[in-house]
Amino acid sequence: MLSTVFRLLAKARHDRALHPRGVQMTGELTGTAPFPTNAAVTVRLSKGVGTGPGKLDVHGIALRVPTESGDWDLLLSSTGTGPRTRLLPRFVRRWRDARLGTLAPYRYRGELVWFMAVPDDRDLPGRFTIHLARKDADWREVAEVTLHPHESTATPVAFDPVLNLPPDMELAPRWLAVLREQAYEGSRRGRHVS
């Protein structure tokens, strides 16, 4: 059912089911585990529905991070920051007001972890710090991403956190991971992306 809904939405939009329009650019990541020490990343900034500048929407950032075992697509949306509010999308008007989290946790080395990106205060951010928290929502910085200007020749990237996931990371909880798999599979089919 969920796969069908996302397939039809993507087909109607001729694009992603959610976050249909965005700005893609490259960037440099410096970090500590579970991120690489240094990496060139692909980044996409977008809004959930695609509303215009200054209008309420769920803001999002997608990162493609190269790792030793393959690409990791980390997708974050504007959320709260507390133990409960980080589980809910948050509508904001400006990037500087957004705290962009994973909504659902990952299981990493046997523990549940959440990620959150905090943008700088520019209208279109030039830098994000990435933080990690466990169940206690005690956020600690684990990486920084510095963005480069968008290049119009860049080939659009189809970010997919289900297909592009390091082996030591698992989407959690399992029942929600199954729903996400169905949603992304439907969106891929609607866009005819394999």
CSV table of C-alpha atoms in Angstrom, one decimal:
chain,number,residue,atom,x,y,z
A,1,MET,CA,0.0,0.0,0.0
A,2,LEU,CA,2.7,2.5,1.1
A,3,SER,CA,4.8,1.6,-2.0
A,4,THR,CA,1.8,2.4,-4.3
A,5,VAL,CA,1.1,5.7,-2.6
A,6,PHE,CA,4.7,6.9,-3.0
A,7,ARG,CA,4.9,5.5,-6.6
A,8,LEU,CA,1.8,7.5,-7.6
A,9,LEU,CA,3.0,10.6,-5.9
A,10,ALA,CA,6.4,10.4,-7.6
A,11,LYS,CA,4.8,9.7,-10.9
A,12,ALA,CA,2.4,12.7,-10.6
A,13,ARG,CA,5.3,15.0,-9.7
A,14,HIS,CA,7.7,13.4,-12.2
A,15,ASP,CA,10.2,13.7,-9.4
A,16,ARG,CA,10.8,12.5,-5.8
A,17,ALA,CA,7.6,11.9,-3.8
A,18,LEU,CA,8.9,14.2,-1.1
A,19,HIS,CA,11.5,17.0,-1.3
A,20,PRO,CA,10.9,17.3,-5.1
A,21,ARG,CA,13.0,20.4,-5.7
A,22,GLY,CA,16.3,21.2,-4.3
A,23,VAL,CA,19.8,22.6,-4.7
A,24,GLN,CA,22.6,20.1,-5.2
A,25,MET,CA,26.2,20.9,-4.5
A,26,THR,CA,29.4,19.4,-3.4
A,27,GLY,CA,31.1,19.9,0.0
A,28,GLU,CA,33.9,18.8,2.2
A,29,LEU,CA,33.3,16.7,5.4
A,30,THR,CA,35.7,16.4,8.3
A,31,GLY,CA,34.6,14.1,11.1
A,32,THR,CA,35.1,11.4,13.6
A,33,ALA,CA,33.4,7.9,13.7
A,34,PRO,CA,31.0,6.9,12.3
A,35,PHE,CA,32.0,9.5,9.6
A,36,PRO,CA,35.3,9.4,7.7
A,37,THR,CA,38.1,11.8,8.8
A,38,ASN,CA,37.9,13.7,5.5
A,39,ALA,CA,35.6,13.2,2.5
A,40,ALA,CA,34.3,15.0,-0.5
A,41,VAL,CA,30.5,14.8,-0.2
A,42,THR,CA,27.5,15.5,-2.4
A,43,VAL,CA,24.8,17.5,-0.7
A,44,ARG,CA,21.2,18.4,-1.6
A,45,LEU,CA,19.2,21.1,0.2
A,46,SER,CA,15.4,20.9,-0.2
A,47,LYS,CA,12.0,21.6,1.2
A,48,GLY,CA,9.5,18.8,1.9
A,49,VAL,CA,6.6,20.1,-0.1
A,50,GLY,CA,8.7,22.6,-2.1
A,51,THR,CA,7.1,25.9,-0.9
A,52,GLY,CA,8.7,29.2,-1.8
A,53,PRO,CA,11.3,31.2,0.1
A,54,GLY,CA,10.2,32.3,3.6
A,55,LYS,CA,7.2,29.9,3.7
A,56,LEU,CA,6.7,27.2,6.3
A,57,ASP,CA,7.9,23.8,5.2
A,58,VAL,CA,10.0,20.8,6.4
A,59,HIS,CA,13.5,21.6,5.4
A,60,GLY,CA,15.8,18.8,4.4
A,61,ILE,CA,19.5,18.0,3.7
A,62,ALA,CA,20.7,14.8,2.0
A,63,LEU,CA,24.4,13.9,2.2
A,64,ARG,CA,26.2,11.2,0.2
A,65,VAL,CA,29.2,10.3,2.2
A,66,PRO,CA,31.8,7.9,0.7
A,67,THR,CA,32.9,5.3,3.2
A,68,GLU,CA,35.4,2.3,3.0
A,69,SER,CA,32.4,0.0,2.4
A,70,GLY,CA,30.5,2.2,-0.1
A,71,ASP,CA,28.3,5.3,-0.2
A,72,TRP,CA,26.2,6.3,2.8
A,73,ASP,CA,23.1,8.4,2.0
A,74,LEU,CA,22.2,10.3,5.2
A,75,LEU,CA,18.8,12.2,4.9
A,76,LEU,CA,17.8,14.7,7.6
A,77,SER,CA,14.6,16.8,8.0
A,78,SER,CA,13.8,19.7,10.3
A,79,THR,CA,12.8,18.3,13.7
A,80,GLY,CA,12.8,19.1,17.3
A,81,THR,CA,15.9,18.4,19.4
A,82,GLY,CA,14.5,16.7,22.6
A,83,PRO,CA,14.1,13.0,23.3
A,84,ARG,CA,10.5,13.1,22.0
A,85,THR,CA,10.4,16.1,19.7
A,86,ARG,CA,13.3,14.7,17.6
A,87,LEU,CA,10.8,12.1,16.4
A,88,LEU,CA,8.6,14.7,14.8
A,89,PRO,CA,8.9,16.9,11.7
A,90,ARG,CA,9.1,20.6,12.4
A,91,PHE,CA,7.9,23.3,10.0
A,92,VAL,CA,10.2,26.3,9.8
A,93,ARG,CA,10.5,29.3,7.5
A,94,ARG,CA,14.3,29.8,7.3
A,95,TRP,CA,17.3,27.5,7.2
A,96,ARG,CA,18.9,29.1,10.2
A,97,ASP,CA,15.8,28.1,12.3
A,98,ALA,CA,16.1,24.5,11.3
A,99,ARG,CA,17.6,21.6,13.3
A,100,LEU,CA,17.7,18.7,10.8
A,101,GLY,CA,17.5,15.3,12.3
A,102,THR,CA,17.0,11.7,11.2
A,103,LEU,CA,13.5,11.4,12.8
A,104,ALA,CA,14.1,7.6,13.2
A,105,PRO,CA,17.3,6.2,14.7
A,106,TYR,CA,20.0,4.0,13.3
A,107,ARG,CA,21.4,1.0,15.1
A,108,TYR,CA,25.2,1.5,15.2
A,109,ARG,CA,27.4,-1.0,17.0
A,110,GLY,CA,24.4,-2.3,19.0
A,111,GLU,CA,23.1,1.2,20.1
A,112,LEU,CA,20.4,3.4,18.8
A,113,VAL,CA,21.8,6.7,17.5
A,114,TRP,CA,20.2,9.8,15.9
A,115,PHE,CA,22.0,12.4,13.8
A,116,MET,CA,21.3,16.1,13.5
A,117,ALA,CA,22.7,18.8,11.2
A,118,VAL,CA,22.8,22.4,12.4
A,119,PRO,CA,23.2,25.1,9.7
A,120,ASP,CA,25.0,28.3,9.9
A,121,ASP,CA,22.9,31.5,9.9
A,122,ARG,CA,23.0,32.3,6.2
A,123,ASP,CA,19.8,32.4,4.0
A,124,LEU,CA,21.3,29.4,2.1
A,125,PRO,CA,23.7,27.7,4.5
A,126,GLY,CA,27.4,27.4,3.7
A,127,ARG,CA,28.2,25.1,6.6
A,128,PHE,CA,26.6,22.5,8.8
A,129,THR,CA,27.8,20.8,11.9
A,130,ILE,CA,26.6,17.3,12.4
A,131,HIS,CA,25.8,15.9,15.8
A,132,LEU,CA,25.1,12.5,17.2
A,133,ALA,CA,22.9,11.5,20.2
A,134,ARG,CA,21.9,8.3,21.9
A,135,LYS,CA,18.6,7.8,23.7
A,136,ASP,CA,19.3,10.7,26.1
A,137,ALA,CA,19.3,13.3,23.3
A,138,ASP,CA,22.7,14.6,24.6
A,139,TRP,CA,24.0,15.9,21.3
A,140,ARG,CA,27.8,15.9,20.5
A,141,GLU,CA,29.4,17.2,17.4
A,142,VAL,CA,30.9,14.4,15.2
A,143,ALA,CA,31.4,16.2,11.8
A,144,GLU,CA,31.4,19.4,9.9
A,145,VAL,CA,30.4,19.9,6.3
A,146,THR,CA,31.5,23.0,4.3
A,147,LEU,CA,29.5,23.5,1.1
A,148,HIS,CA,30.8,24.5,-2.3
A,149,PRO,CA,28.7,26.6,-4.8
A,150,HIS,CA,26.3,24.6,-6.9
A,151,GLU,CA,27.6,23.6,-10.3
A,152,SER,CA,24.9,23.6,-13.0
A,153,THR,CA,26.6,20.7,-14.7
A,154,ALA,CA,26.3,18.4,-11.7
A,155,THR,CA,24.3,15.2,-12.5
A,156,PRO,CA,21.3,14.9,-10.1
A,157,VAL,CA,21.9,12.3,-7.4
A,158,ALA,CA,19.0,10.0,-6.4
A,159,PHE,CA,19.7,9.8,-2.6
A,160,ASP,CA,18.4,6.6,-1.0
A,161,PRO,CA,19.0,5.8,2.6
A,162,VAL,CA,17.7,2.3,2.1
A,163,LEU,CA,20.0,1.3,-0.7
A,164,ASN,CA,23.1,3.3,0.4
A,165,LEU,CA,23.8,2.3,3.9
A,166,PRO,CA,27.1,1.1,5.5
A,167,PRO,CA,27.1,-2.5,6.8
A,168,ASP,CA,27.6,-1.3,10.4
A,169,MET,CA,24.5,1.0,10.2
A,170,GLU,CA,21.0,-0.4,10.3
A,171,LEU,CA,17.7,1.6,10.0
A,172,ALA,CA,15.7,1.1,13.2
A,173,PRO,CA,13.3,0.1,14.5
A,174,ARG,CA,12.8,-2.8,12.1
A,175,TRP,CA,9.1,-2.3,11.5
A,176,LEU,CA,9.7,1.3,10.5
A,177,ALA,CA,12.7,0.3,8.3
A,178,VAL,CA,10.3,-2.0,6.4
A,179,LEU,CA,7.9,0.9,5.8
A,180,ARG,CA,10.7,3.2,4.7
A,181,GLU,CA,11.9,0.5,2.3
A,182,GLN,CA,8.4,0.3,0.8
A,183,ALA,CA,8.1,4.1,0.5
A,184,TYR,CA,11.6,4.5,-1.2
A,185,GLU,CA,10.9,1.6,-3.5
A,186,GLY,CA,7.6,3.2,-4.6
A,187,SER,CA,9.2,6.5,-5.1
A,188,ARG,CA,12.0,4.9,-7.2
A,189,ARG,CA,9.4,3.1,-9.4
A,190,GLY,CA,7.4,6.3,-9.8
A,191,ARG,CA,10.5,8.1,-11.1
A,192,HIS,CA,11.7,5.0,-13.0
A,193,VAL,CA,14.9,5.0,-11.1
A,194,SER,CA,16.5,1.6,-10.6
